[in-house]
Steps between C-alpha positions, in 0.01 A plus 500: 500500500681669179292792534542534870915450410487765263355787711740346770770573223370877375483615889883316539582778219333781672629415831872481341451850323366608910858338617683652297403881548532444836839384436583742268356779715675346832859498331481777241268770631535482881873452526553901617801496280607378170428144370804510359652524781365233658493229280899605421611391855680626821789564281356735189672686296409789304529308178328196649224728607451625112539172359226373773296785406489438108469126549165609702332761265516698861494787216160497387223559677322226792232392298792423258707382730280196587384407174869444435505286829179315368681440196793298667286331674327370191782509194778490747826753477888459364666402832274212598194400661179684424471833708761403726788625327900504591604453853792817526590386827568178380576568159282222365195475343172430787442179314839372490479537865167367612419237240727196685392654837098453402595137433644466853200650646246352286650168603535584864176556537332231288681261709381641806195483392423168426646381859290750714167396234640100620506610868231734565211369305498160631581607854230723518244245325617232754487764812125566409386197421592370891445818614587458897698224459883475597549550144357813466654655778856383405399651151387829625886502705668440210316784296553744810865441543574540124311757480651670782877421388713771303537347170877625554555279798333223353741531233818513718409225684444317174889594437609411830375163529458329134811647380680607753451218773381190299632582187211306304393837321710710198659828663312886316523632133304409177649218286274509208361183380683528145841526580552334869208198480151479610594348842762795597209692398245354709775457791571841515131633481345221725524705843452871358192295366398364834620773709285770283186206464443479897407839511222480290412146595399594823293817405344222214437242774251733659349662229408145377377344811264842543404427163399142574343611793257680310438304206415146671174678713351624099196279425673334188761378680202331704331414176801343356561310846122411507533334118738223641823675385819366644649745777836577271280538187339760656749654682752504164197594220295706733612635799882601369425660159222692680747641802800591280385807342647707770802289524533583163449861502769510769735255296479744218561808672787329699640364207526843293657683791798263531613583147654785672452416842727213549811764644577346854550098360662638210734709740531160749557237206715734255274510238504756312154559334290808444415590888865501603558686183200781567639563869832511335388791241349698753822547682670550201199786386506276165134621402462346147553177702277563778216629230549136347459334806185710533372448205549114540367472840139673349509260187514200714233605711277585227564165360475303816174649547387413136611122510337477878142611313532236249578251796174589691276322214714194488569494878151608612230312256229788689663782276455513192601783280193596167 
């Protein structure tokens, strides 16, 4: 396992030096004019252009150029967060700006997961298990109208009738934890929460009961059955852990693409984490933000996909990693 966790970790480094000269060459070489000019704003200046320049090494040569950028990345710069630099249009440093928002997000979509994990998993054990039962085909209509739903409507009719209507659910905006209380917190994140977790749970729910499917025709799941094994022994220590490796591949992919993915129930709920903020910087043509954004959207993917492998051993006792 260590050995298989260090190669894991040597091709994480070479696929983040493969990020970012495809970053670098995407907003620094392609750009047909001036990086400078870019990252200064809509509203440059001459001097601001100079400044931008100098602050860039866009003086030396490419190869330079991105060593520099490298170099942020690594030892980090004056204004702020590694490689990411000053925001002109805002006149802030990037990490100044996105450091509270990546809380938001982080926490939006933690949350989220959790419930659609609760839903989905044991709806679409339960649907395959009575396969052809009433249960399974009110299962299979509850993961095809969620499914089907815009998350946005889902959301406004979340509004409309818990806070709105009944009034039994907190109104939009973050209250953080430390300053307003845990249950403001939880009161106003319950329903982005839900609204974002029904989604998923209904793309889970199927996954899983395809997964189940499969798994209880495999001749140890007859073997186990044929030892005497209670029906939710085997279901829980062999059937489930066997099935959820997809799940799981899917749960970390989904996962890593709501750190910056999370725009239209951020819009909805008024909270301002780091996909409101990246649709927010394109309009604006704030690039040093957008690059962060980029830049963060890769990392979590990479490390989604490295926390997923380790899962497969633990989840899955037919892998095993020498």
């Amino acid at each position: 396992m260590w050995r298989y966790l260090i190669r894991r970790m040597l091709w994480l480094v070479v696929t983040l030096l493969v990020i970012t000269a495809l970053t670098f060459v995407i907003y620094f070489v392609l750009p047909p004019v001036s990086p400078a000019v870019l990252f200064a704003g809509k509203e440059a200046t001459p001097q601001l252009v100079a400044t931008v320049q100098q602050n860039l090494g866009l003086d030396h040569p490419v190869w330079v150029q991105y060593l520099l950028f490298v170099r942020r990345l690594v030892t980090g710069d004056r204004y702020g967060w590694p490689g990411l630099g000053f925001s002109y249009v805002n006149h802030s440093s990037v990490l100044a700006l996105i450091s509270g928002r990546v809380v938001i997000t982080v926490t939006l979509a933690a949350g989220a997961a959790v419930i659609w994990l609760a839903i989905g998993i044991p709806v679409g054990v339960i649907s395959a298990v009575t396969r052809g039962s009433v249960w399974d085909r009110l299962s299979l209509g509850f993961a095809l109208f969620f499914v089907s739903a815009p998350v946005f409507w889902l959301a406004l009719v979340f509004l409309w009738l818990f806070w709105y209507k009944l009034g039994i659910a907190d109104g939009t905006g973050y209250y953080s934890p430390g300053r307003y209380g845990v249950l403001s917190w939880l009161g106003h994140m319950i329903m982005p929460w839900t609204a974002l977790a029904l989604l998923y749970a209904g793309w889970y729910a199927r996954m899983t009961r395809g997964s189940v499917l499969d798994t209880l025709h495999q001749d140890f799941i007859r073997t186990a059955r044929g030892k005497g094994l209670p029906e939710f022994r085997v279901l829980t220590r062999h059937v489930l852990r066997a099935s959820l490796t997809p799940t799981l591949t899917m749960f970390g992919m989904d996962l890593a693409a709501l750190v910056s993915g999370t725009v239209i129930i951020e819009t909805v709920f008024n909270l301002n984490g780091v996909g409101q903020w990246a649709v927010q910087s394109v309009l604006a043509d704030d690039i040093p933000s957008v690059l962060a954004v980029t830049l963060l959207a890769a990392v979590a993917v990479m490390l989604a996909n490295l926390i997923v492998d380790v899962l497969y051993a633990y989840v899955d006792p037919r892998i095993r990693y020498d």
